[in-house]
Amino acid sequence: MTDDWQQQINELHEELVRRDDPAAWVREADAVEATVRYPRIALRGPVFGVAAQDPAAGPGWRLLKPVVDGMPQIARDGLQSHLFFTAKDDTDDPAVRRELLAAVAVLEREPVNEVAACGVRYRVVRGDEFARMGEDGLEPPRPTDRESVERSWERGTDREPSRDVGFALDAEQVEGPAAGALKLSLRDFSYLGSRFPSDVRADSERAVVTHPELVLLPTGFGVVERMEDGWRPRSTLAATPHEARRTLYSGMSEIWAMLYQFGDDKKARYARAAEEYRALGRADEFEVEGHVFRICRVERVLRTGPEGPETPRPSDVDEYGPMKMHPTMDENGTIVRE
């Protein structure tokens, strides 16, 4: 450990002592226990979102869209929609609308990772998603992880708002010594091994130099299924453990039957299993007909450097390109028939 990093972790410890916050100490103890029980890191791969640098919101970059997309183009499409609806609904000024629509037009034509409009820079950003792993598999939620205020099981219940939105991409912002130690362990992380193509490995090694600082993004939660060769994700990222549990419940009770065209008997068996799972309240693992599902704790890290947060790498793969997603609108907000 370098003297610089040792000093930073010492400062984080001193700050924890100064705050005299019992809840923070319990969270820190949870984190330390997790490093012992789940000492390995299981990399899932890159995820993408959108950040903005808006002088009106203060210095630095903040997340505009959650860093959860599996391809850069999905994040670009999300940015295109954001700018279009901002132009449509959030301004009556033709000059402002014209500038926003000019950025939309660029995103319709080109796979760009940054556009600017009305003094705000918008950037598609890249992170890596991972989970901790131990002898019994992927790490489940910790007792101190934030839970939903209202633990509804109904499928139509509103999703918890993503903690990503508005999150400051500040590399100096670290919550406690355990998080500081995690950043230290990941500082020189790059993709290794023959399962990664050479261009992916080269881009990863280059990013360590060009974007040397790390930002730990808010923790998320998801459903995973145990397979012969590991664990397979079965859901998108949720803001709380209960929201992930509700996703598992909805899958067993209704969604999977439609998606995989279950027969009547199998549909009924899974529906009964769903109610058994719901009755357990806060179970983070459940087995149905030989399939083992677990609520998994998901972490993400984003690299940043002198020029701001990292954008998609040349080796990141898109399955499709830019497209026009919305009707044509003029500077007065009128939809133009084509």
Coordinates of N, CA, C and O in Angstrom, one line a residue, residues 28-38:
E28 N -19.7 -0.1 8.6 CA -18.3 -0.4 8.3 C -18.0 -1.9 8.8 O -17.3 -2.6 8.1
A29 N -18.6 -2.3 9.9 CA -18.4 -3.7 10.4 C -18.9 -4.7 9.4 O -18.3 -5.7 9.1
D30 N -20.1 -4.4 8.8 CA -20.7 -5.2 7.8 C -19.8 -5.3 6.6 O -19.6 -6.4 6.0
A31 N -19.2 -4.2 6.2 CA -18.3 -4.2 5.0 C -17.1 -5.0 5.3 O -16.6 -5.8 4.4
V32 N -16.5 -4.9 6.4 CA -15.3 -5.7 6.8 C -15.6 -7.2 6.8 O -14.9 -8.0 6.3
E33 N -16.8 -7.5 7.4 CA -17.2 -9.0 7.4 C -17.4 -9.5 6.0 O -17.0 -10.6 5.7
A34 N -17.9 -8.6 5.1 CA -18.2 -9.1 3.7 C -16.8 -9.4 3.0 O -16.8 -10.3 2.2
T35 N -15.8 -8.6 3.3 CA -14.5 -8.9 2.6 C -13.9 -10.2 3.1 O -13.1 -10.8 2.3
V36 N -14.3 -10.7 4.3 CA -13.8 -12.0 4.8 C -14.6 -13.1 4.2 O -14.1 -14.1 3.7
R37 N -16.0 -13.0 4.2 CA -16.8 -14.0 3.7 C -16.9 -14.1 2.2 O -17.1 -15.2 1.7
Y38 N -16.7 -13.0 1.6 CA -16.8 -12.9 0.1 C -15.5 -12.2 -0.4 O -15.6 -11.0 -0.9

